[in-house]
GROMACS .gro file of C-alpha atoms in nm:
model
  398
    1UNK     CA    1   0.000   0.000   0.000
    2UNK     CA    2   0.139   0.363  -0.065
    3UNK     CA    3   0.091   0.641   0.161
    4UNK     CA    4  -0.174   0.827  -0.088
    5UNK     CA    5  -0.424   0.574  -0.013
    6UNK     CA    6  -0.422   0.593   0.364
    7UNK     CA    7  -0.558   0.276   0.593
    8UNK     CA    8  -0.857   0.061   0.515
    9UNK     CA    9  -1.209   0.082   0.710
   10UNK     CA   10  -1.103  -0.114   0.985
   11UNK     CA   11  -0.804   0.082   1.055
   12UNK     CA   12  -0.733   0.324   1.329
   13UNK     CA   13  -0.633   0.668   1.348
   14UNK     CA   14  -0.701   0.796   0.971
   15UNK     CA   15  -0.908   0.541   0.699
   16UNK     CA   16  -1.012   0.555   0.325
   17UNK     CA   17  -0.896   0.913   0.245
   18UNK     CA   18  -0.660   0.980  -0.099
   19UNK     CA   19  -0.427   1.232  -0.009
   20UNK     CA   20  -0.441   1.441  -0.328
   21UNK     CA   21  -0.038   1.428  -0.436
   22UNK     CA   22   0.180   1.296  -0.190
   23UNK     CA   23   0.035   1.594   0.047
   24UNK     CA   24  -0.194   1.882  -0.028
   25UNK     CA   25   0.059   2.146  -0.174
   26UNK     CA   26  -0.033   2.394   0.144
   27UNK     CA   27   0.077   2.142   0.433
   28UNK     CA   28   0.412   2.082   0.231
   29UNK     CA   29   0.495   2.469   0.163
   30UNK     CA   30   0.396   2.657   0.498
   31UNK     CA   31   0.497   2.403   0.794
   32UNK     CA   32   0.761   2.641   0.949
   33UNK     CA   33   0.445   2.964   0.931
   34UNK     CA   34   0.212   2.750   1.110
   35UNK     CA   35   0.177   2.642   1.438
   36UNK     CA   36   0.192   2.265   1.465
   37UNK     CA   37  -0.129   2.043   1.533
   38UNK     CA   38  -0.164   1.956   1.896
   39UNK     CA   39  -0.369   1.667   2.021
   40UNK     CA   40  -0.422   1.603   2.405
   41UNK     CA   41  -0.642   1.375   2.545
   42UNK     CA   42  -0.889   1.501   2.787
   43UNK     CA   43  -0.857   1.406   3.128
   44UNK     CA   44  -1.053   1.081   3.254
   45UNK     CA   45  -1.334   1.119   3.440
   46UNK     CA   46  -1.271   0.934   3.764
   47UNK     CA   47  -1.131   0.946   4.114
   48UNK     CA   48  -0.851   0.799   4.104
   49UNK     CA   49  -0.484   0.904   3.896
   50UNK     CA   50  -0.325   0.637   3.672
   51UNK     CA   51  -0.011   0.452   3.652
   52UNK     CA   52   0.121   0.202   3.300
   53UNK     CA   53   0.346   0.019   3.227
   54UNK     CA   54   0.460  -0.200   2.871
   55UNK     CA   55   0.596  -0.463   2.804
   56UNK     CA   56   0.727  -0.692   2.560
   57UNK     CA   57   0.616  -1.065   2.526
   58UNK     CA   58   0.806  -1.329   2.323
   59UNK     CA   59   0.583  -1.667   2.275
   60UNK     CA   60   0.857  -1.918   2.168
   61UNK     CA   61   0.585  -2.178   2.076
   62UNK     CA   62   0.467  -1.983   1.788
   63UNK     CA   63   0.672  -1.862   1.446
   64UNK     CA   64   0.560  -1.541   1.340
   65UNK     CA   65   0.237  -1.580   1.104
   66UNK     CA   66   0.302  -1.231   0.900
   67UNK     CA   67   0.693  -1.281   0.909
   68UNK     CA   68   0.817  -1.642   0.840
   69UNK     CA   69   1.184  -1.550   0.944
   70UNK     CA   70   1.090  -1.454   1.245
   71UNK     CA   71   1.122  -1.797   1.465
   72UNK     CA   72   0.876  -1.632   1.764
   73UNK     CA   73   0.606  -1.419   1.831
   74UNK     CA   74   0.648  -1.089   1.989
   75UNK     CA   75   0.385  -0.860   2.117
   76UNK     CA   76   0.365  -0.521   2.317
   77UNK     CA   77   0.119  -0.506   2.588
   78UNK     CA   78   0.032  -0.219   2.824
   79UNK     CA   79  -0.128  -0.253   3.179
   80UNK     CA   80  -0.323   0.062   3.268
   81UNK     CA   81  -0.455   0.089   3.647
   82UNK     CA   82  -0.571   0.315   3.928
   83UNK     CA   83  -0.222   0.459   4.048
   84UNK     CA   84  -0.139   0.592   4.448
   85UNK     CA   85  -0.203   0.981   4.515
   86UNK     CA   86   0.123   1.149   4.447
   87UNK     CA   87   0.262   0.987   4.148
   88UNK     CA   88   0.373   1.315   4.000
   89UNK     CA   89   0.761   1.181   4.053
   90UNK     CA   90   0.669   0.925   3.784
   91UNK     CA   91   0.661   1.097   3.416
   92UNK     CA   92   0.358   1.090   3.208
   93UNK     CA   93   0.402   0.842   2.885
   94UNK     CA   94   0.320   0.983   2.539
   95UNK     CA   95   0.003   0.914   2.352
   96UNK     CA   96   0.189   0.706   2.112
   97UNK     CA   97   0.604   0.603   2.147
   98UNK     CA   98   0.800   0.823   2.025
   99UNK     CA   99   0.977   0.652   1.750
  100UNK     CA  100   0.634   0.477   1.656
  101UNK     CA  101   0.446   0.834   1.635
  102UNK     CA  102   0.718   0.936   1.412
  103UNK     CA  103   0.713   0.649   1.167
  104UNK     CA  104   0.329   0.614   1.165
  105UNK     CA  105   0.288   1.054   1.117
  106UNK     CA  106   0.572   0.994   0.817
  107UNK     CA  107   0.381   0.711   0.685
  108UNK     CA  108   0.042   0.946   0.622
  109UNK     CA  109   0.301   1.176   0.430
  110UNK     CA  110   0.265   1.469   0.739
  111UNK     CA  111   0.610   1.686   0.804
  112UNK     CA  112   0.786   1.584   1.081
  113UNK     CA  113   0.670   1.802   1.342
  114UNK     CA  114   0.329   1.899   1.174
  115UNK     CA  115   0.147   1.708   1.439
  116UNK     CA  116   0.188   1.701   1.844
  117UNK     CA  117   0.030   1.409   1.947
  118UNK     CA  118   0.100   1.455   2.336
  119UNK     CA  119   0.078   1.262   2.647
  120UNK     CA  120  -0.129   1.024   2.821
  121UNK     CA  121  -0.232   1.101   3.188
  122UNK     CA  122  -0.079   0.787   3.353
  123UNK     CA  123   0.230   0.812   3.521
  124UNK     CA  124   0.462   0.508   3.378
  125UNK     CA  125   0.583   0.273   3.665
  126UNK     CA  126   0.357   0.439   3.959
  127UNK     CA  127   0.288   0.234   4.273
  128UNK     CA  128  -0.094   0.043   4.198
  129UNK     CA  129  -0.339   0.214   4.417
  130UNK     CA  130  -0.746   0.263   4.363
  131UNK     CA  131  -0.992   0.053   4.572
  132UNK     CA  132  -0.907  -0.193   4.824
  133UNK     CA  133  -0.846  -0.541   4.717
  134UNK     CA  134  -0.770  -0.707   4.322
  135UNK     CA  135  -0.916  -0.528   4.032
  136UNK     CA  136  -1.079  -0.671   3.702
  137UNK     CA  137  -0.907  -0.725   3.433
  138UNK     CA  138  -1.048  -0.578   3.105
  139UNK     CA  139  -0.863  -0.646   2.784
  140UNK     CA  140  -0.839  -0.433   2.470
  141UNK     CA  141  -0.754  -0.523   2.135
  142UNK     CA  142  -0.729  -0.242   1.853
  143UNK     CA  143  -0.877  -0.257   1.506
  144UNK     CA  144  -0.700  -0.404   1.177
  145UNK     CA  145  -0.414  -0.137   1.086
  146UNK     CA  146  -0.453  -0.002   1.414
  147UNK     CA  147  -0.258   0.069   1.748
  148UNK     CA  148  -0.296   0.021   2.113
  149UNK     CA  149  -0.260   0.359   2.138
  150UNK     CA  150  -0.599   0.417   1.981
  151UNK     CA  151  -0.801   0.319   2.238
  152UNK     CA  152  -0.628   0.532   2.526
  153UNK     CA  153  -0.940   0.747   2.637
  154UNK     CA  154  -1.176   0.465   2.712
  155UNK     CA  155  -0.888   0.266   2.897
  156UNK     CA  156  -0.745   0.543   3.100
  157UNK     CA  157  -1.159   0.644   3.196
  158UNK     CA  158  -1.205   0.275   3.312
  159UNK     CA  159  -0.882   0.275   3.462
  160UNK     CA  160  -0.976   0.577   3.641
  161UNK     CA  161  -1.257   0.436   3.808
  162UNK     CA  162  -1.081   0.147   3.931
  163UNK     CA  163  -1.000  -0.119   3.661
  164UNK     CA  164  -0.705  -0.267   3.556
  165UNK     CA  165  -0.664  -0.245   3.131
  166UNK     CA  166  -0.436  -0.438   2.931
  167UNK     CA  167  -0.401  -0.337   2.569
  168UNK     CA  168  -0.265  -0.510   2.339
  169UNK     CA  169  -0.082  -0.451   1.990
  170UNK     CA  170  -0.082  -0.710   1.728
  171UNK     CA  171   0.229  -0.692   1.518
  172UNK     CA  172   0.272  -0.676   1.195
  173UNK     CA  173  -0.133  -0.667   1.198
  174UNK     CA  174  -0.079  -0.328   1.410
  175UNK     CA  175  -0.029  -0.007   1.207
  176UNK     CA  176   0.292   0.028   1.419
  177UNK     CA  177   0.464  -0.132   1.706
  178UNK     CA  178   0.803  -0.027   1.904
  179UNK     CA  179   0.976  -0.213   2.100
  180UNK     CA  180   1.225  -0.148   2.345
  181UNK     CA  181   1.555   0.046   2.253
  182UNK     CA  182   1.331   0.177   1.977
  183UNK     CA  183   1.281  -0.108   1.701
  184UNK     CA  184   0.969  -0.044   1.540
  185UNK     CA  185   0.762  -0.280   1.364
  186UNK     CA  186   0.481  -0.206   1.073
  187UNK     CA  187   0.350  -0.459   0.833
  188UNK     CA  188   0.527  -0.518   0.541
  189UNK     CA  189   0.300  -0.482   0.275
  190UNK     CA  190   0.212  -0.131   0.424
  191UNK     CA  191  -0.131  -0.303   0.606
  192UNK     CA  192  -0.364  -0.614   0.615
  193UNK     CA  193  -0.622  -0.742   0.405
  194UNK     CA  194  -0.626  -1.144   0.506
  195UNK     CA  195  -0.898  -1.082   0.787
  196UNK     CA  196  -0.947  -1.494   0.789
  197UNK     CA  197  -0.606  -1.498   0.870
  198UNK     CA  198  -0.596  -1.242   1.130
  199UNK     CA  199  -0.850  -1.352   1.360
  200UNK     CA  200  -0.689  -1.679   1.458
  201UNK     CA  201  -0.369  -1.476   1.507
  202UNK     CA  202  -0.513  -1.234   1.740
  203UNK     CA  203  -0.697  -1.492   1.926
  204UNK     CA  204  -0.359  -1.683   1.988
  205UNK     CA  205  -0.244  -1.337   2.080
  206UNK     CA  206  -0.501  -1.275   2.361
  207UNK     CA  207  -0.458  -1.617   2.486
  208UNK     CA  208  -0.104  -1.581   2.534
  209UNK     CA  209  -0.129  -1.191   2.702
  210UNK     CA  210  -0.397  -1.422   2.946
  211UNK     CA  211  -0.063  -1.718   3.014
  212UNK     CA  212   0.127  -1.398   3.070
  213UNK     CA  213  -0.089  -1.211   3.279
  214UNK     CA  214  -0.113  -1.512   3.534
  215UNK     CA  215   0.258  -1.532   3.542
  216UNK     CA  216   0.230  -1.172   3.651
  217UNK     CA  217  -0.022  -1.249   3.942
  218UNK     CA  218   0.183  -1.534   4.068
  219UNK     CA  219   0.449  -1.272   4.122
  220UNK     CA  220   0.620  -1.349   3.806
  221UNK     CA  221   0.786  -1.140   3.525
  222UNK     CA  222   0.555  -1.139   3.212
  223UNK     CA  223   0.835  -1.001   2.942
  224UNK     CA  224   1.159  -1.029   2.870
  225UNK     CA  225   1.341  -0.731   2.919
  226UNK     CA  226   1.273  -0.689   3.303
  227UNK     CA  227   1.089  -0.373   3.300
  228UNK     CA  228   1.076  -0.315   3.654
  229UNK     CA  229   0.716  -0.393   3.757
  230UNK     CA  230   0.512  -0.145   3.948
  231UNK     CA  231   0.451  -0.169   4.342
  232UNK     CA  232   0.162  -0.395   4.385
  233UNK     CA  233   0.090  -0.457   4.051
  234UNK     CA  234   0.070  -0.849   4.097
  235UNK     CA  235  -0.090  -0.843   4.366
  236UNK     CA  236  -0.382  -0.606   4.213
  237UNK     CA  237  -0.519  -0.865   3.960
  238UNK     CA  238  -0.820  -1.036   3.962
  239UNK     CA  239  -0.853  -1.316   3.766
  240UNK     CA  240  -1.175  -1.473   3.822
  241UNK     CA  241  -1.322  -1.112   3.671
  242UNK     CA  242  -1.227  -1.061   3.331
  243UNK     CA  243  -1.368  -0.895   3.083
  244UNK     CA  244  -1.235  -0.790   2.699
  245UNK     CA  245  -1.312  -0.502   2.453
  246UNK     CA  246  -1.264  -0.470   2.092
  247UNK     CA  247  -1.313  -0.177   1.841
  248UNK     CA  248  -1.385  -0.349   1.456
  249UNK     CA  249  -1.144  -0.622   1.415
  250UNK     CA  250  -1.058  -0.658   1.749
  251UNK     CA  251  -1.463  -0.686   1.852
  252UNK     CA  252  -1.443  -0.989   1.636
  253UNK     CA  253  -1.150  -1.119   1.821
  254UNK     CA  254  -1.271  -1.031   2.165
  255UNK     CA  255  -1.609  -1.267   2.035
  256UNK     CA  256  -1.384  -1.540   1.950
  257UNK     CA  257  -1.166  -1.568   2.212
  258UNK     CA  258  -1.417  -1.578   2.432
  259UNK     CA  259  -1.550  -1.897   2.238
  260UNK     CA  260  -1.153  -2.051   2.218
  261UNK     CA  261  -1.094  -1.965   2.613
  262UNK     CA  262  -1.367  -1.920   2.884
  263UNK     CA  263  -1.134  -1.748   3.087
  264UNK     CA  264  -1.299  -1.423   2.956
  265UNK     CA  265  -1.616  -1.329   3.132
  266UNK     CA  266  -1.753  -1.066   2.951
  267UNK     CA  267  -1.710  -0.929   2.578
  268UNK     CA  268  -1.778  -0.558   2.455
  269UNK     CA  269  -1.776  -0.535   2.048
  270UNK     CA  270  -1.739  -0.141   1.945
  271UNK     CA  271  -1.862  -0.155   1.538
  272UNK     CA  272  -1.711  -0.511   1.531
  273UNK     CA  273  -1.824  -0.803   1.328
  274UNK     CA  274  -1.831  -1.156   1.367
  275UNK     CA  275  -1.647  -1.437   1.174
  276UNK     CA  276  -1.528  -1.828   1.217
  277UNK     CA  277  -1.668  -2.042   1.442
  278UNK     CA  278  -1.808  -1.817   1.737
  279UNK     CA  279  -2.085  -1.699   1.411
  280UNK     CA  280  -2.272  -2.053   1.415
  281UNK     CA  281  -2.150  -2.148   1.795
  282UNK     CA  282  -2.268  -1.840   1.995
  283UNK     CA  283  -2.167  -1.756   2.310
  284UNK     CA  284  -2.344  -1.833   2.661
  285UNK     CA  285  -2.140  -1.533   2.865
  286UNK     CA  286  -2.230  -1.152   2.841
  287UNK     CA  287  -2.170  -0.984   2.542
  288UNK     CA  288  -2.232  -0.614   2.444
  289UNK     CA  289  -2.264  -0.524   2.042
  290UNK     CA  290  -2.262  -0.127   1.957
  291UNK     CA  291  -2.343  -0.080   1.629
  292UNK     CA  292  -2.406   0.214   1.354
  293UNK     CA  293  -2.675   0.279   1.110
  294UNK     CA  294  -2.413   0.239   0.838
  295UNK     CA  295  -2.262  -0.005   0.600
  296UNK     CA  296  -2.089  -0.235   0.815
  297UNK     CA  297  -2.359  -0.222   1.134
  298UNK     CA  298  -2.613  -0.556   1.221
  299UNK     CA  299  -2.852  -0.439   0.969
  300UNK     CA  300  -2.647  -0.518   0.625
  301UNK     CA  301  -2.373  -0.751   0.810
  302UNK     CA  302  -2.596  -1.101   0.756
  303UNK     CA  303  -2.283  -1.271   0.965
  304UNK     CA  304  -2.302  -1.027   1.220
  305UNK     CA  305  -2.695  -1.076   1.250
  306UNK     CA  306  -2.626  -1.461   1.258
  307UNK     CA  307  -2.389  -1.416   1.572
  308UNK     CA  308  -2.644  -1.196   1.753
  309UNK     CA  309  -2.953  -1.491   1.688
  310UNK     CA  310  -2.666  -1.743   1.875
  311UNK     CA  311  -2.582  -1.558   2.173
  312UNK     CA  312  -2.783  -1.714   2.445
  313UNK     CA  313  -2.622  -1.541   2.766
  314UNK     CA  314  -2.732  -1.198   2.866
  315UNK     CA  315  -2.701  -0.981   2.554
  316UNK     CA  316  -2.759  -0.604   2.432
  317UNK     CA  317  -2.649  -0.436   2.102
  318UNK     CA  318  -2.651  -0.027   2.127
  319UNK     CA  319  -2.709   0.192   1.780
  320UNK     CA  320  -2.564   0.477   1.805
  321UNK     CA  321  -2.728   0.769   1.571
  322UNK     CA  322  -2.494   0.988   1.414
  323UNK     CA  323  -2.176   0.746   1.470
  324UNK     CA  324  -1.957   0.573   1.199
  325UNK     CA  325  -1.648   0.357   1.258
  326UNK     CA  326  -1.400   0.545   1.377
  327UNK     CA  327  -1.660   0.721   1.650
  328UNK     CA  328  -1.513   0.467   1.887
  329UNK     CA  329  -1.198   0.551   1.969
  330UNK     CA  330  -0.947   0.899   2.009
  331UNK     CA  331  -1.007   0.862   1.605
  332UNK     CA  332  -1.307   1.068   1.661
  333UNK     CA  333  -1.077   1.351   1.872
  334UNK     CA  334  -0.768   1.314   1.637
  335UNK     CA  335  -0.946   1.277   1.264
  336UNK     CA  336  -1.110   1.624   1.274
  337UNK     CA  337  -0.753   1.812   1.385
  338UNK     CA  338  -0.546   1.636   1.114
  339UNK     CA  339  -0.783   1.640   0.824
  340UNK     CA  340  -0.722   1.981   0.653
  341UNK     CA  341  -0.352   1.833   0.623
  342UNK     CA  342  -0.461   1.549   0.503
  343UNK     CA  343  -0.678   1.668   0.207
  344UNK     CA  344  -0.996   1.536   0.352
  345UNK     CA  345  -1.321   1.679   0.264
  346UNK     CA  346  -1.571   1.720   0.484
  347UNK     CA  347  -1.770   1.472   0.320
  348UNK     CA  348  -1.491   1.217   0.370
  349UNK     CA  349  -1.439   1.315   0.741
  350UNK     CA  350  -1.804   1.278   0.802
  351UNK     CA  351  -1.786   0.916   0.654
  352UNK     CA  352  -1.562   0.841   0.900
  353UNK     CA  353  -1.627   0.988   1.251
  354UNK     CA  354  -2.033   1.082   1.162
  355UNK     CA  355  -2.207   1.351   1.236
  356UNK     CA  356  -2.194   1.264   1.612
  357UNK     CA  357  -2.077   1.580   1.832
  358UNK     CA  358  -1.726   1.473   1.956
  359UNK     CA  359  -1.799   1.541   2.336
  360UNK     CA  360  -2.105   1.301   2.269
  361UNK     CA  361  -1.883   1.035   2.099
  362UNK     CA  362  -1.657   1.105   2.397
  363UNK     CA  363  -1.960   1.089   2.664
  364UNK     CA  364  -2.048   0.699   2.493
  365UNK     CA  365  -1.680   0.596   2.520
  366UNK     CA  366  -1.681   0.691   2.884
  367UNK     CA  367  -2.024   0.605   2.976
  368UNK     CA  368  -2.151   0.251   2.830
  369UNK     CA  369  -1.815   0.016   2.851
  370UNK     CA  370  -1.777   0.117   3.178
  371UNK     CA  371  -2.164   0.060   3.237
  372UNK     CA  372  -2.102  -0.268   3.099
  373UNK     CA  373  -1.819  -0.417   3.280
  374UNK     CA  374  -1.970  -0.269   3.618
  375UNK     CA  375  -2.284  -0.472   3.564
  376UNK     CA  376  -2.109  -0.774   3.462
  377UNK     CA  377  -1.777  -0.772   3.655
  378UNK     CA  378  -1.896  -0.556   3.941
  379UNK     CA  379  -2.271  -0.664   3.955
  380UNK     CA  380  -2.374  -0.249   3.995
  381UNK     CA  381  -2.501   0.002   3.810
  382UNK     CA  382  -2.806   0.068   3.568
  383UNK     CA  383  -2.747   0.251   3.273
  384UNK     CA  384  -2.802  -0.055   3.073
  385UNK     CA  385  -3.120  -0.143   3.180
  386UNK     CA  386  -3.254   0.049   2.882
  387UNK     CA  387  -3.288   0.414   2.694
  388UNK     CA  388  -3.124   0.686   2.890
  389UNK     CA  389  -3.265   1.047   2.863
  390UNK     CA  390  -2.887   1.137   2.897
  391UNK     CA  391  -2.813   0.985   2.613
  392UNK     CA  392  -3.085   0.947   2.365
  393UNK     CA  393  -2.884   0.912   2.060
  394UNK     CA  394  -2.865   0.546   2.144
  395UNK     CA  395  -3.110   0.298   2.104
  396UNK     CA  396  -3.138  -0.061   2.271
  397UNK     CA  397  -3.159  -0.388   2.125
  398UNK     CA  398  -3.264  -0.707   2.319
   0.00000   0.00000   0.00000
């Protein structure tokens, strides 16, 4: 894939745009007369501050599936949890690695130092603090030609109020991945298209970050570089409550690795489909499906519609009006700043984030996975008991 025709419709941070010439001509000429494009996350919404920390996982019992001469499997995870008051000391990380920010903004053709893509708000290596006793576990896995990153404002918001978020990149799958000392990692052929293929990878991939998160609780190290682990970390997972969360591809792989490994609870899909066996099988555990009025939602997906007639646990899909794909993630912050340097029309933009207000796409984010995993891993709260008058751009689905 070149760089004019930017990442497919399940990718992350920018999708189906043509860049007209390598860049529009007025991005290339006036960089050094304009100030540079500046995204921050806004802050989470709950009590308590954060603390992360990465690392990397080698699974020596499988070769790479995207790179043959690669005789192991690597993966970057992050853990993301509720951090003790007065974790200042600790720096903040960046939105995105440094070295991956920079390969991933020069891959979508922008001038290096165009874009500012800022900080996170959790402190990297802070003691574990939030409520008393283990936290659930909630896993997140990124769309197709996507990143970890992607998904930081609804991890650090559940975080925030007390979970404990692992997020996970699949290489060469991933749009980018770095690893430590700086080696980054994109897919060869400049993205995916072999979705059959993917989905078996990725579950292998969650059920490996799983093997490796129970080394962690047993007071193990899960990587292999040693990254110092954070005070109380091991002792803050709970293991009997976990739950996962996908946007696109990876709501298809957090529906079938719940099928391959009952370990997981509870399954969120953002604008996900459904494919392999979980489609015919079903599922008998939780699962949440938000869905949009467009082209890939329940109503023209027949595979999708087949999964939802098989789930016989407690089930829900959410429509959200005015959404598209990329409404789901810090997409629908980071799409509208980048855009104009981008050559997308508004037309284009609007095909991708919706006509959604962004602090209402940002209200969902915050609002409904978190109501989710509190019913189901917490056994509180209400909001999904049916139609809210706070949010009545989203309709319910039994």
């Amino acid at each position: 894939m070149n760089r004019r025709t930017l990442l497919t419709s399940c990718a992350g941070l920018v999708t189906a745009a043509t860049i007209p010439g390598p860049l529009a001509s007025a991005a290339v000429a006036r960089p050094q007369r304009e100030e540079p494009v500046r995204f921050q996350l806004p802050a989470p919404s709950g009590p308590y501050p954060l603390g992360t920390v990465a690392f990397h996982l080698v699974d020596t019992t499988r070769p790479d599936p995207w790179v043959p001469s690669r005789p192991c499997r690597q993966l970057m995870i992050s853990i993301w949890y509720p951090a003790r008051s007065g974790s200042a000391p600790h720096p903040t990380v960046p939105w995105m690695p440094p070295a991956a920010a920079d390969r991933y903004l020069s891959f979508l053709g922008l001038p290096p130092g165009r874009v500012r893509l800022g900080c996170a708000h959790a402190h990297e290596g802070a003691p574990v603090g939030g409520p008393p006793g283990p936290l659930p576990v909630v896993l997140y896995s990124p769309g197709a030609n996507a990143s970890r990153s992607f998904g930081t404002g609804i991890v650090e918001d559940l975080a925030s109020h007390g979970y404990l978020v692992v997020t996970v990149d699949h290489t060469y799958d991933a749009a980018v991945v770095e690893f430590p000392g700086g080696r980054v990692e994109m897919n060869p052929a400049g993205g995916i298209s072999d979705y059959a293929k993917a989905l078996p990878v990725r579950t292998a991939d969650i059920r490996f970050v799983l093997d490796r998160v129970a080394v962690l609780r047993s007071g193990g190290h899960p990587g292999v570089c040693r990254t110092p682990l954070p005070t109380g970390l091991p002792g803050a997972l709970d293991l009997r409550r976990v739950g996962m969360l996908g946007h696109s591809l990876g709501g298809a792989t957090t529906a079938a690795t719940m099928l391959a490994d009952g370990r997981i609870a509870a399954g969120a899909s953002l604008d996900g489909g459904a494919a392999g066996p979980v489609v015919d099988a079903g599922l008998d555990r939780p699962f949440l499906v938000v869905d949009t009025p467009g082209k890939g939602g329940m109503e023209n997906n027949p595979a999708l519609r087949a999964f939802w007639s098989h789930l016989r646990g407690w089930r829900l899909c959410l429509t959200v009006q005015g959404a598209a794909h990329q409404t789901f993630g810090d997409d629908a912050l980071i799409l509208p700043l980048v855009a104009p340097l981008l050559g997308m029309s508004p037309h284009d933009l609007e095909g991708e984030v919706g006509t959604i207000p962004r602090h209402r796409a940002q209200a969902f984010q915050r609002a409904y996975p978190r109501a989710f995993f509190d019913l189901h891993l917490r056994d509180r709260g209400r909001l999904l008991d049916g139609p809210s008058p706070d949010f009545p751009e989203v309709g319910y689905t039994r």
